[in-house]
Structures are given as structure tokens and as C-alpha cells.
PDB file of C-alpha atoms and ligand atoms in Angstrom:
ATOM      1  CA  MET A  25     -25.823  30.931 -20.517  1.00  0.00           C
ATOM      2  CA  GLU A  26     -26.308  27.305 -21.487  1.00  0.00           C
ATOM      3  CA  ILE A  27     -29.310  26.553 -23.703  1.00  0.00           C
ATOM      4  CA  ILE A  28     -30.316  22.891 -23.761  1.00  0.00           C
ATOM      5  CA  ILE A  29     -32.873  21.908 -26.392  1.00  0.00           C
ATOM      6  CA  GLN A  30     -34.562  18.533 -26.012  1.00  0.00           C
ATOM      7  CA  PRO A  31     -37.205  16.894 -28.197  1.00  0.00           C
ATOM      8  CA  THR A  32     -39.990  16.962 -25.594  1.00  0.00           C
ATOM      9  CA  PRO A  33     -40.929  18.702 -22.330  1.00  0.00           C
ATOM     10  CA  ALA A  34     -40.298  15.389 -20.542  1.00  0.00           C
ATOM     11  CA  ALA A  35     -36.756  15.124 -21.911  1.00  0.00           C
ATOM     12  CA  ALA A  36     -35.972  18.771 -21.099  1.00  0.00           C
ATOM     13  CA  THR A  37     -37.415  18.275 -17.611  1.00  0.00           C
ATOM     14  CA  SER A  38     -35.180  15.246 -17.043  1.00  0.00           C
ATOM     15  CA  VAL A  39     -32.081  17.362 -17.630  1.00  0.00           C
ATOM     16  CA  ALA A  40     -33.409  19.981 -15.185  1.00  0.00           C
ATOM     17  CA  ALA A  41     -34.246  17.284 -12.623  1.00  0.00           C
ATOM     18  CA  ARG A  42     -30.719  15.877 -12.864  1.00  0.00           C
ATOM     19  CA  LEU A  43     -29.320  19.337 -12.232  1.00  0.00           C
ATOM     20  CA  LEU A  44     -31.495  19.884  -9.167  1.00  0.00           C
ATOM     21  CA  ALA A  45     -30.954  16.373  -7.835  1.00  0.00           C
ATOM     22  CA  GLY A  46     -27.194  16.841  -8.230  1.00  0.00           C
ATOM     23  CA  LEU A  47     -27.331  20.006  -6.130  1.00  0.00           C
ATOM     24  CA  ILE A  48     -29.543  18.446  -3.447  1.00  0.00           C
ATOM     25  CA  ARG A  49     -27.189  15.454  -3.121  1.00  0.00           C
ATOM     26  CA  LYS A  50     -24.081  17.626  -3.033  1.00  0.00           C
ATOM     27  CA  LYS A  51     -25.532  20.273  -0.715  1.00  0.00           C
ATOM     28  CA  PRO A  52     -28.296  18.784   1.477  1.00  0.00           C
ATOM     29  CA  ALA A  53     -28.945  22.172   3.135  1.00  0.00           C
ATOM     30  CA  ALA A  54     -29.221  24.057  -0.161  1.00  0.00           C
ATOM     31  CA  VAL A  55     -31.626  26.950  -0.670  1.00  0.00           C
ATOM     32  CA  LEU A  56     -33.954  26.504  -3.634  1.00  0.00           C
ATOM     33  CA  GLY A  57     -36.016  29.166  -5.348  1.00  0.00           C
ATOM     34  CA  LEU A  58     -39.200  27.581  -6.672  1.00  0.00           C
ATOM     35  CA  ALA A  59     -41.728  28.477  -9.344  1.00  0.00           C
ATOM     36  CA  THR A  60     -45.357  27.600 -10.001  1.00  0.00           C
ATOM     37  CA  GLY A  61     -47.494  27.388 -13.139  1.00  0.00           C
ATOM     38  CA  SER A  62     -47.807  24.500 -15.559  1.00  0.00           C
ATOM     39  CA  THR A  63     -44.127  24.519 -16.565  1.00  0.00           C
ATOM     40  CA  PRO A  64     -42.488  23.020 -13.430  1.00  0.00           C
ATOM     41  CA  LEU A  65     -45.189  20.396 -12.834  1.00  0.00           C
ATOM     42  CA  LEU A  66     -43.260  17.618 -14.551  1.00  0.00           C
ATOM     43  CA  LEU A  67     -40.080  18.678 -12.771  1.00  0.00           C
ATOM     44  CA  TYR A  68     -41.706  18.350  -9.357  1.00  0.00           C
ATOM     45  CA  ARG A  69     -43.118  14.961 -10.321  1.00  0.00           C
ATOM     46  CA  GLU A  70     -39.646  13.756 -11.308  1.00  0.00           C
ATOM     47  CA  LEU A  71     -38.039  15.091  -8.160  1.00  0.00           C
ATOM     48  CA  ILE A  72     -40.665  13.350  -6.021  1.00  0.00           C
ATOM     49  CA  ALA A  73     -39.988  10.074  -7.841  1.00  0.00           C
ATOM     50  CA  LEU A  74     -36.260  10.409  -7.122  1.00  0.00           C
ATOM     51  CA  GLN A  75     -37.012  10.234  -3.361  1.00  0.00           C
ATOM     52  CA  LEU A  76     -34.358  12.779  -2.439  1.00  0.00           C
ATOM     53  CA  ASN A  77     -33.797  13.964   1.095  1.00  0.00           C
ATOM     54  CA  TRP A  78     -35.515  17.370   1.510  1.00  0.00           C
ATOM     55  CA  ARG A  79     -35.167  17.493   5.314  1.00  0.00           C
ATOM     56  CA  LYS A  80     -32.466  20.178   5.431  1.00  0.00           C
ATOM     57  CA  LEU A  81     -33.465  22.106   2.303  1.00  0.00           C
ATOM     58  CA  THR A  82     -34.912  25.606   2.450  1.00  0.00           C
ATOM     59  CA  THR A  83     -37.236  26.912  -0.253  1.00  0.00           C
ATOM     60  CA  PHE A  84     -38.481  30.327  -1.309  1.00  0.00           C
ATOM     61  CA  ASN A  85     -41.270  30.638  -3.829  1.00  0.00           C
ATOM     62  CA  LEU A  86     -41.265  33.400  -6.382  1.00  0.00           C
ATOM     63  CA  ASP A  87     -44.758  34.732  -5.981  1.00  0.00           C
ATOM     64  CA  GLU A  88     -48.351  34.592  -4.744  1.00  0.00           C
ATOM     65  CA  TYR A  89     -51.650  36.298  -5.544  1.00  0.00           C
ATOM     66  CA  VAL A  90     -52.714  39.138  -3.266  1.00  0.00           C
ATOM     67  CA  GLY A  91     -55.967  38.546  -1.419  1.00  0.00           C
ATOM     68  CA  LEU A  92     -56.065  34.820  -2.068  1.00  0.00           C
ATOM     69  CA  ASP A  93     -56.416  32.624   0.980  1.00  0.00           C
ATOM     70  CA  PRO A  94     -53.610  30.028   1.143  1.00  0.00           C
ATOM     71  CA  ALA A  95     -56.341  27.369   1.175  1.00  0.00           C
ATOM     72  CA  HIS A  96     -57.804  28.599  -2.138  1.00  0.00           C
ATOM     73  CA  PRO A  97     -57.225  25.865  -4.737  1.00  0.00           C
ATOM     74  CA  ALA A  98     -55.584  28.335  -7.172  1.00  0.00           C
ATOM     75  CA  SER A  99     -53.226  29.857  -4.576  1.00  0.00           C
ATOM     76  CA  TYR A 100     -49.553  29.090  -4.988  1.00  0.00           C
ATOM     77  CA  HIS A 101     -49.583  27.792  -1.410  1.00  0.00           C
ATOM     78  CA  SER A 102     -52.068  25.124  -2.528  1.00  0.00           C
ATOM     79  CA  PHE A 103     -50.137  24.505  -5.728  1.00  0.00           C
ATOM     80  CA  MET A 104     -46.880  23.847  -3.900  1.00  0.00           C
ATOM     81  CA  GLU A 105     -48.481  21.674  -1.232  1.00  0.00           C
ATOM     82  CA  GLU A 106     -50.376  19.611  -3.792  1.00  0.00           C
ATOM     83  CA  ASN A 107     -47.626  19.227  -6.378  1.00  0.00           C
ATOM     84  CA  LEU A 108     -44.486  19.015  -4.247  1.00  0.00           C
ATOM     85  CA  PHE A 109     -44.386  19.589  -0.513  1.00  0.00           C
ATOM     86  CA  ARG A 110     -46.852  16.949   0.639  1.00  0.00           C
ATOM     87  CA  HIS A 111     -44.859  14.329  -1.263  1.00  0.00           C
ATOM     88  CA  VAL A 112     -41.413  15.092   0.208  1.00  0.00           C
ATOM     89  CA  ASN A 113     -39.913  15.275   3.695  1.00  0.00           C
ATOM     90  CA  ILE A 114     -39.318  19.027   3.767  1.00  0.00           C
ATOM     91  CA  ALA A 115     -39.556  20.776   7.164  1.00  0.00           C
ATOM     92  CA  LYS A 116     -42.525  23.175   7.130  1.00  0.00           C
ATOM     93  CA  LYS A 117     -40.435  25.865   8.855  1.00  0.00           C
ATOM     94  CA  ASN A 118     -38.064  25.886   5.871  1.00  0.00           C
ATOM     95  CA  VAL A 119     -40.807  26.585   3.320  1.00  0.00           C
ATOM     96  CA  HIS A 120     -41.373  30.218   2.329  1.00  0.00           C
ATOM     97  CA  ILE A 121     -44.119  31.456   0.024  1.00  0.00           C
ATOM     98  CA  PRO A 122     -45.217  35.097  -0.137  1.00  0.00           C
ATOM     99  CA  ASP A 123     -48.280  35.733   2.019  1.00  0.00           C
ATOM    100  CA  GLY A 124     -50.989  37.117  -0.235  1.00  0.00           C
ATOM    101  CA  MET A 125     -53.140  37.862   2.819  1.00  0.00           C
ATOM    102  CA  THR A 126     -50.619  40.044   4.615  1.00  0.00           C
ATOM    103  CA  ARG A 127     -52.042  43.304   5.931  1.00  0.00           C
ATOM    104  CA  ASP A 128     -48.791  45.158   5.400  1.00  0.00           C
ATOM    105  CA  VAL A 129     -47.428  44.311   1.965  1.00  0.00           C
ATOM    106  CA  PRO A 130     -44.270  46.500   2.010  1.00  0.00           C
ATOM    107  CA  LYS A 131     -43.303  45.222   5.460  1.00  0.00           C
ATOM    108  CA  PHE A 132     -43.906  41.611   4.442  1.00  0.00           C
ATOM    109  CA  CYS A 133     -41.842  42.053   1.270  1.00  0.00           C
ATOM    110  CA  ALA A 134     -38.907  43.595   3.162  1.00  0.00           C
ATOM    111  CA  ARG A 135     -39.021  40.684   5.605  1.00  0.00           C
ATOM    112  CA  TYR A 136     -39.075  38.150   2.730  1.00  0.00           C
ATOM    113  CA  GLU A 137     -35.916  39.713   1.307  1.00  0.00           C
ATOM    114  CA  LYS A 138     -34.302  39.655   4.733  1.00  0.00           C
ATOM    115  CA  LYS A 139     -35.098  35.968   5.187  1.00  0.00           C
ATOM    116  CA  ILE A 140     -33.491  35.104   1.847  1.00  0.00           C
ATOM    117  CA  ARG A 141     -30.363  36.987   2.880  1.00  0.00           C
ATOM    118  CA  ALA A 142     -30.361  35.409   6.344  1.00  0.00           C
ATOM    119  CA  VAL A 143     -30.042  31.887   4.918  1.00  0.00           C
ATOM    120  CA  GLY A 144     -27.209  32.966   2.635  1.00  0.00           C
ATOM    121  CA  GLY A 145     -29.155  33.503  -0.600  1.00  0.00           C
ATOM    122  CA  VAL A 146     -30.673  31.168  -3.162  1.00  0.00           C
ATOM    123  CA  ASP A 147     -28.412  28.448  -4.609  1.00  0.00           C
ATOM    124  CA  LEU A 148     -30.649  27.563  -7.508  1.00  0.00           C
ATOM    125  CA  GLN A 149     -33.699  29.442  -8.749  1.00  0.00           C
ATOM    126  CA  VAL A 150     -36.243  27.593 -10.904  1.00  0.00           C
ATOM    127  CA  LEU A 151     -37.986  29.888 -13.397  1.00  0.00           C
ATOM    128  CA  GLY A 152     -40.660  29.666 -16.027  1.00  0.00           C
ATOM    129  CA  ILE A 153     -41.351  32.407 -18.544  1.00  0.00           C
ATOM    130  CA  GLY A 154     -44.698  34.038 -19.212  1.00  0.00           C
ATOM    131  CA  THR A 155     -45.919  34.710 -22.751  1.00  0.00           C
ATOM    132  CA  VAL A 156     -45.185  38.381 -21.997  1.00  0.00           C
ATOM    133  CA  GLY A 157     -41.612  37.530 -20.988  1.00  0.00           C
ATOM    134  CA  HIS A 158     -42.193  37.737 -17.240  1.00  0.00           C
ATOM    135  CA  ILE A 159     -40.163  35.826 -14.667  1.00  0.00           C
ATOM    136  CA  GLY A 160     -41.929  35.374 -11.360  1.00  0.00           C
ATOM    137  CA  PHE A 161     -44.687  37.925 -11.851  1.00  0.00           C
ATOM    138  CA  ASN A 162     -42.337  40.683 -12.996  1.00  0.00           C
ATOM    139  CA  GLU A 163     -44.398  42.031 -15.826  1.00  0.00           C
ATOM    140  CA  PRO A 164     -42.928  44.043 -18.730  1.00  0.00           C
ATOM    141  CA  THR A 165     -41.348  47.359 -17.628  1.00  0.00           C
ATOM    142  CA  SER A 166     -40.592  45.971 -14.157  1.00  0.00           C
ATOM    143  CA  SER A 167     -37.383  47.537 -12.904  1.00  0.00           C
ATOM    144  CA  LEU A 168     -34.470  45.245 -13.641  1.00  0.00           C
ATOM    145  CA  ALA A 169     -33.236  46.101 -10.133  1.00  0.00           C
ATOM    146  CA  SER A 170     -36.586  45.440  -8.410  1.00  0.00           C
ATOM    147  CA  ARG A 171     -36.920  43.582  -5.113  1.00  0.00           C
ATOM    148  CA  THR A 172     -39.878  41.655  -3.667  1.00  0.00           C
ATOM    149  CA  ARG A 173     -42.964  43.852  -3.961  1.00  0.00           C
ATOM    150  CA  ILE A 174     -46.547  44.119  -5.151  1.00  0.00           C
ATOM    151  CA  LYS A 175     -47.214  44.101  -8.903  1.00  0.00           C
ATOM    152  CA  THR A 176     -50.315  44.533 -11.043  1.00  0.00           C
ATOM    153  CA  LEU A 177     -50.815  41.768 -13.603  1.00  0.00           C
ATOM    154  CA  THR A 178     -51.159  42.550 -17.293  1.00  0.00           C
ATOM    155  CA  ALA A 179     -54.407  41.625 -19.044  1.00  0.00           C
ATOM    156  CA  GLN A 180     -52.463  38.951 -20.963  1.00  0.00           C
ATOM    157  CA  THR A 181     -51.157  37.265 -17.805  1.00  0.00           C
ATOM    158  CA  ARG A 182     -54.644  37.288 -16.283  1.00  0.00           C
ATOM    159  CA  ARG A 183     -55.921  35.577 -19.443  1.00  0.00           C
ATOM    160  CA  ASP A 184     -53.033  33.075 -19.406  1.00  0.00           C
ATOM    161  CA  ASN A 185     -53.719  32.136 -15.795  1.00  0.00           C
ATOM    162  CA  ALA A 186     -57.513  31.992 -16.082  1.00  0.00           C
ATOM    163  CA  LYS A 187     -57.175  28.225 -16.615  1.00  0.00           C
ATOM    164  CA  PHE A 188     -56.198  27.826 -12.954  1.00  0.00           C
ATOM    165  CA  PHE A 189     -59.261  29.788 -11.757  1.00  0.00           C
ATOM    166  CA  GLY A 190     -61.919  28.447 -14.101  1.00  0.00           C
ATOM    167  CA  GLN A 191     -62.693  31.984 -15.316  1.00  0.00           C
ATOM    168  CA  GLU A 192     -60.759  35.149 -16.042  1.00  0.00           C
ATOM    169  CA  GLU A 193     -62.860  37.338 -13.730  1.00  0.00           C
ATOM    170  CA  ALA A 194     -61.654  35.295 -10.756  1.00  0.00           C
ATOM    171  CA  VAL A 195     -57.948  35.992 -11.383  1.00  0.00           C
ATOM    172  CA  PRO A 196     -56.648  38.562  -8.881  1.00  0.00           C
ATOM    173  CA  TYR A 197     -55.212  41.807 -10.234  1.00  0.00           C
ATOM    174  CA  HIS A 198     -52.353  41.997  -7.753  1.00  0.00           C
ATOM    175  CA  VAL A 199     -49.522  39.710  -6.757  1.00  0.00           C
ATOM    176  CA  ILE A 200     -46.478  39.718  -4.520  1.00  0.00           C
ATOM    177  CA  THR A 201     -43.412  38.683  -6.480  1.00  0.00           C
ATOM    178  CA  MET A 202     -39.699  38.435  -5.876  1.00  0.00           C
ATOM    179  CA  GLY A 203     -38.111  41.240  -7.853  1.00  0.00           C
ATOM    180  CA  ILE A 204     -35.839  40.880 -10.833  1.00  0.00           C
ATOM    181  CA  GLY A 205     -32.946  42.003  -8.648  1.00  0.00           C
ATOM    182  CA  THR A 206     -33.914  39.325  -6.114  1.00  0.00           C
ATOM    183  CA  ILE A 207     -33.921  36.645  -8.822  1.00  0.00           C
ATOM    184  CA  MET A 208     -30.591  37.877 -10.189  1.00  0.00           C
ATOM    185  CA  ASP A 209     -28.994  37.363  -6.764  1.00  0.00           C
ATOM    186  CA  ALA A 210     -29.500  33.583  -7.040  1.00  0.00           C
ATOM    187  CA  ARG A 211     -26.224  31.791  -7.678  1.00  0.00           C
ATOM    188  CA  HIS A 212     -27.695  29.719 -10.502  1.00  0.00           C
ATOM    189  CA  CYS A 213     -30.894  30.235 -12.500  1.00  0.00           C
ATOM    190  CA  LEU A 214     -32.687  27.373 -14.229  1.00  0.00           C
ATOM    191  CA  LEU A 215     -35.188  28.551 -16.830  1.00  0.00           C
ATOM    192  CA  LEU A 216     -37.721  26.107 -18.279  1.00  0.00           C
ATOM    193  CA  ALA A 217     -40.016  26.736 -21.246  1.00  0.00           C
ATOM    194  CA  PHE A 218     -42.209  24.380 -23.224  1.00  0.00           C
ATOM    195  CA  GLY A 219     -44.521  24.712 -26.186  1.00  0.00           C
ATOM    196  CA  LYS A 220     -45.001  26.944 -29.189  1.00  0.00           C
ATOM    197  CA  LYS A 221     -46.776  29.550 -27.033  1.00  0.00           C
ATOM    198  CA  LYS A 222     -43.473  30.420 -25.354  1.00  0.00           C
ATOM    199  CA  ALA A 223     -41.300  30.527 -28.504  1.00  0.00           C
ATOM    200  CA  ARG A 224     -41.505  34.258 -29.137  1.00  0.00           C
ATOM    201  CA  ALA A 225     -40.949  35.411 -25.570  1.00  0.00           C
ATOM    202  CA  LEU A 226     -38.089  32.932 -25.205  1.00  0.00           C
ATOM    203  CA  ALA A 227     -36.314  34.061 -28.377  1.00  0.00           C
ATOM    204  CA  ALA A 228     -36.661  37.698 -27.330  1.00  0.00           C
ATOM    205  CA  ALA A 229     -35.339  36.865 -23.861  1.00  0.00           C
ATOM    206  CA  LEU A 230     -32.323  34.841 -24.966  1.00  0.00           C
ATOM    207  CA  GLU A 231     -31.356  36.511 -28.224  1.00  0.00           C
ATOM    208  CA  GLY A 232     -32.948  39.957 -28.136  1.00  0.00           C
ATOM    209  CA  PRO A 233     -31.751  43.101 -26.402  1.00  0.00           C
ATOM    210  CA  ILE A 234     -31.761  43.237 -22.603  1.00  0.00           C
ATOM    211  CA  SER A 235     -34.887  45.203 -21.905  1.00  0.00           C
ATOM    212  CA  ALA A 236     -37.447  45.678 -19.151  1.00  0.00           C
ATOM    213  CA  MET A 237     -40.019  45.086 -21.918  1.00  0.00           C
ATOM    214  CA  ASN A 238     -38.971  41.426 -21.733  1.00  0.00           C
ATOM    215  CA  PRO A 239     -37.968  40.921 -18.085  1.00  0.00           C
ATOM    216  CA  ALA A 240     -36.487  37.433 -18.717  1.00  0.00           C
ATOM    217  CA  SER A 241     -33.879  39.041 -21.006  1.00  0.00           C
ATOM    218  CA  VAL A 242     -32.068  40.239 -17.863  1.00  0.00           C
ATOM    219  CA  LEU A 243     -30.818  36.657 -17.494  1.00  0.00           C
ATOM    220  CA  GLN A 244     -28.293  37.430 -20.267  1.00  0.00           C
ATOM    221  CA  TRP A 245     -26.554  39.453 -17.581  1.00  0.00           C
ATOM    222  CA  HIS A 246     -26.501  36.600 -15.044  1.00  0.00           C
ATOM    223  CA  PRO A 247     -23.228  34.660 -14.730  1.00  0.00           C
ATOM    224  CA  LYS A 248     -24.822  31.207 -14.485  1.00  0.00           C
ATOM    225  CA  VAL A 249     -28.031  30.325 -16.280  1.00  0.00           C
ATOM    226  CA  THR A 250     -29.199  26.945 -17.580  1.00  0.00           C
ATOM    227  CA  VAL A 251     -32.131  26.966 -19.975  1.00  0.00           C
ATOM    228  CA  CYS A 252     -33.986  23.679 -20.581  1.00  0.00           C
ATOM    229  CA  VAL A 253     -36.521  23.848 -23.395  1.00  0.00           C
ATOM    230  CA  ASP A 254     -38.364  21.605 -25.810  1.00  0.00           C
ATOM    231  CA  GLU A 255     -38.180  21.898 -29.615  1.00  0.00           C
ATOM    232  CA  GLU A 256     -41.395  23.897 -29.825  1.00  0.00           C
ATOM    233  CA  ALA A 257     -40.296  26.563 -27.361  1.00  0.00           C
ATOM    234  CA  ALA A 258     -36.901  26.678 -29.122  1.00  0.00           C
ATOM    235  CA  SER A 259     -38.424  27.011 -32.588  1.00  0.00           C
ATOM    236  CA  GLU A 260     -37.790  30.775 -32.872  1.00  0.00           C
ATOM    237  CA  LEU A 261     -34.201  30.742 -31.581  1.00  0.00           C
ATOM    238  CA  SER A 262     -31.956  31.741 -34.456  1.00  0.00           C
ATOM    239  CA  LEU A 263     -28.897  29.956 -33.043  1.00  0.00           C
ATOM    240  CA  ARG A 264     -30.707  26.747 -32.114  1.00  0.00           C
ATOM    241  CA  ASP A 265     -28.372  24.569 -34.208  1.00  0.00           C
ATOM    242  CA  TYR A 266     -25.406  26.013 -32.365  1.00  0.00           C
ATOM    243  CA  TYR A 267     -26.999  25.342 -28.943  1.00  0.00           C
ATOM    244  CA  ARG A 268     -27.648  21.702 -29.909  1.00  0.00           C
ATOM    245  CA  TRP A 269     -24.131  21.342 -31.224  1.00  0.00           C
ATOM    246  CA  ALA A 270     -22.607  22.868 -28.097  1.00  0.00           C
ATOM    247  CA  TYR A 271     -24.621  20.537 -25.841  1.00  0.00           C
ATOM    248  CA  ASP A 272     -23.697  17.449 -27.881  1.00  0.00           C
ATOM    249  CA  HIS A 273     -20.007  18.336 -27.682  1.00  0.00           C
ATOM    250  CA  LYS A 274     -19.807  19.283 -24.027  1.00  0.00           C
ATOM    251  CA  PRO A 275     -16.609  18.195 -22.292  1.00  0.00           C
ATOM    252  CA  GLY A 276     -17.333  15.080 -20.202  1.00  0.00           C
ATOM    253  CA  TRP A 277     -16.715  16.897 -16.901  1.00  0.00           C
ATOM    254  CA  GLN A 278     -19.390  19.449 -17.747  1.00  0.00           C
ATOM    255  CA  LYS A 279     -22.162  16.920 -18.419  1.00  0.00           C
ATOM    256  CA  ILE A 280     -25.350  17.264 -16.399  1.00  0.00           C
TER     257      ILE A 280
HETATM  258  C1  GLP B 330     -46.917  32.283 -13.946  1.00  0.00           C
HETATM  259  C2  GLP B 330     -45.907  32.442 -12.781  1.00  0.00           C
HETATM  260  C3  GLP B 330     -44.514  32.332 -13.309  1.00  0.00           C
HETATM  261  C4  GLP B 330     -44.526  31.299 -14.411  1.00  0.00           C
HETATM  262  C5  GLP B 330     -45.211  31.870 -15.614  1.00  0.00           C
HETATM  263  C6  GLP B 330     -45.495  30.871 -16.713  1.00  0.00           C
HETATM  264  O1  GLP B 330     -48.106  32.828 -13.790  1.00  0.00           O
HETATM  265  N1  GLP B 330     -46.068  33.496 -11.894  1.00  0.00           N
HETATM  266  O2  GLP B 330     -43.612  32.041 -12.268  1.00  0.00           O
HETATM  267  O3  GLP B 330     -43.245  30.917 -14.743  1.00  0.00           O
HETATM  268  O4  GLP B 330     -46.362  32.588 -15.213  1.00  0.00           O
HETATM  269  O5  GLP B 330     -46.636  30.118 -16.441  1.00  0.00           O
HETATM  270  P1  GLP B 330     -46.898  28.658 -17.042  1.00  0.00           P
HETATM  271  O6  GLP B 330     -45.792  27.796 -16.546  1.00  0.00           O
HETATM  272  O7  GLP B 330     -48.225  28.220 -16.502  1.00  0.00           O
HETATM  273  O8  GLP B 330     -46.854  28.802 -18.519  1.00  0.00           O
END
């Protein structure tokens, strides 16, 4: 696991954008796993500005709310269209986001998994972390081997996401999310976290025990993880000086 601490969210995002841009240039038909929420907003803005060629890329989003029409302004379909897809030349047929309106959730989820496998798996999975330690919408006590399925949100996550709905009562209770096992199958995971609010969950995930109580901690078991964080999110990491030192002394060939 490589932990990269930068002074600001913008600086940490730039490192992440370089990583993604490098992959897209090297592998124009790459498969990207994408996240929503406030965390990747800057990343998508930077990627748009880089004017990369998205024509052959395939994307799979982590999650979507159950029962929310794709046209709803707080749906992750709307989020992705607004903040990324309408600004790049991606082929619509290559975009995959869980269908929160599906009438058969288990069948849809099995098909989503099958589609990921059919394109050869995810090359790089972008992740944020919830204040409860979730990745995607895998709330605490999610099976570390879980696949795409329905989950019930915790009260904390519904409160955290109320900002996107205007009011807490409007936040759905259920979501479809890639499982932790699904995420772990990605060849490379890129975790972003910004702000003081994330410091505790991040420290528990990176330096605490691997536990379903903090689903992001499973990433300690993944062979290739890059973590890009700002100083505030890193503030509770006990080895933060070591991570800075390691990044500053990276061999030239390893530089991002
Ligand atoms: C959301 C998403 C996650 C995201 C996390 C953090 O609700 N389902 O994929 O990483 O919770 O959200 P934010 O980036 O808004 O802090």
C-alpha cells in the first residue's frame, strides 16, 4: 500500500489524476471503476481538463440508490453524467451504473458481476471512504467477500448524504453496491480521502486491524493500493512522517 500525503485536496487529486491519466494513455481500452460523492469531484474536473481519449474506455460505477429514478438530481446516474460523462467522449454503451429501478435486484446484481468479468475485470478502481469506513456502500459488518448486492444504509451514512438530497428524510434506505469482494478483484485500487471528517475512519482503515467493522481496512489485504490524501485526512495516521518520507525518496522509476 502506498500512502501519499499532500498539503491540500487539490494537490492529492493531482497525483491521483496523473495516475489515472497514465493508465488511460497506456491502455486506451482500460476498465475503470468509478466512485461518486464529494471526494472524486475534483478528480473528474482534472481528468476532463486533460482532454484524454475516453472512446475505448469502459466504466463501472460502485453503487446507486434503490428506487431513485436515473433522472433524479441526487441519483448517481445524474452525478456521473453531470460531473464526468457529458464532458468526455465515452461511448454510452461502455458506461455501467447499477440500476436502482430494477425490478429484480438479485438478478441485476448477478448480471453486473458477469459484465465486469466479461470485460476482463477492473484495471483501476477509484474509491472514497465514508465516515463509517465504508467503500462503495459496503457499510460496517459487510462481508469482506461480498459481491454486488442490495445493502441498507446506516443512519450515519444517510445523515452524511443528506446534503445531496436537501433533507435527510429524502435519502433512500437501500442501495445497490459492488461488494467488497468485487472491489478487491480490481487490479489496482485508488483511495482518496480529504478533510478532518475522514481522519478517524482513514486511520482505522490503514493502520487498524482488518475488520468488517471498517470495510476499507480490507484494502490492507490488496496487493496494489494507492492512497491519496490531504493533511487533514492524514492527521490521525501514526506513521504519517514515514509515508511522507517514503514518497519523497521514491526511486525515479516509481514516480507517479
Ligand atoms: C458515498 C459513496 C461512496 C463514497 C463515500 C464518501 O456515499 N457511496 O462511494 O466514497 O460515501 O462520500 P463523500 O465523498 O461524499 O465524502
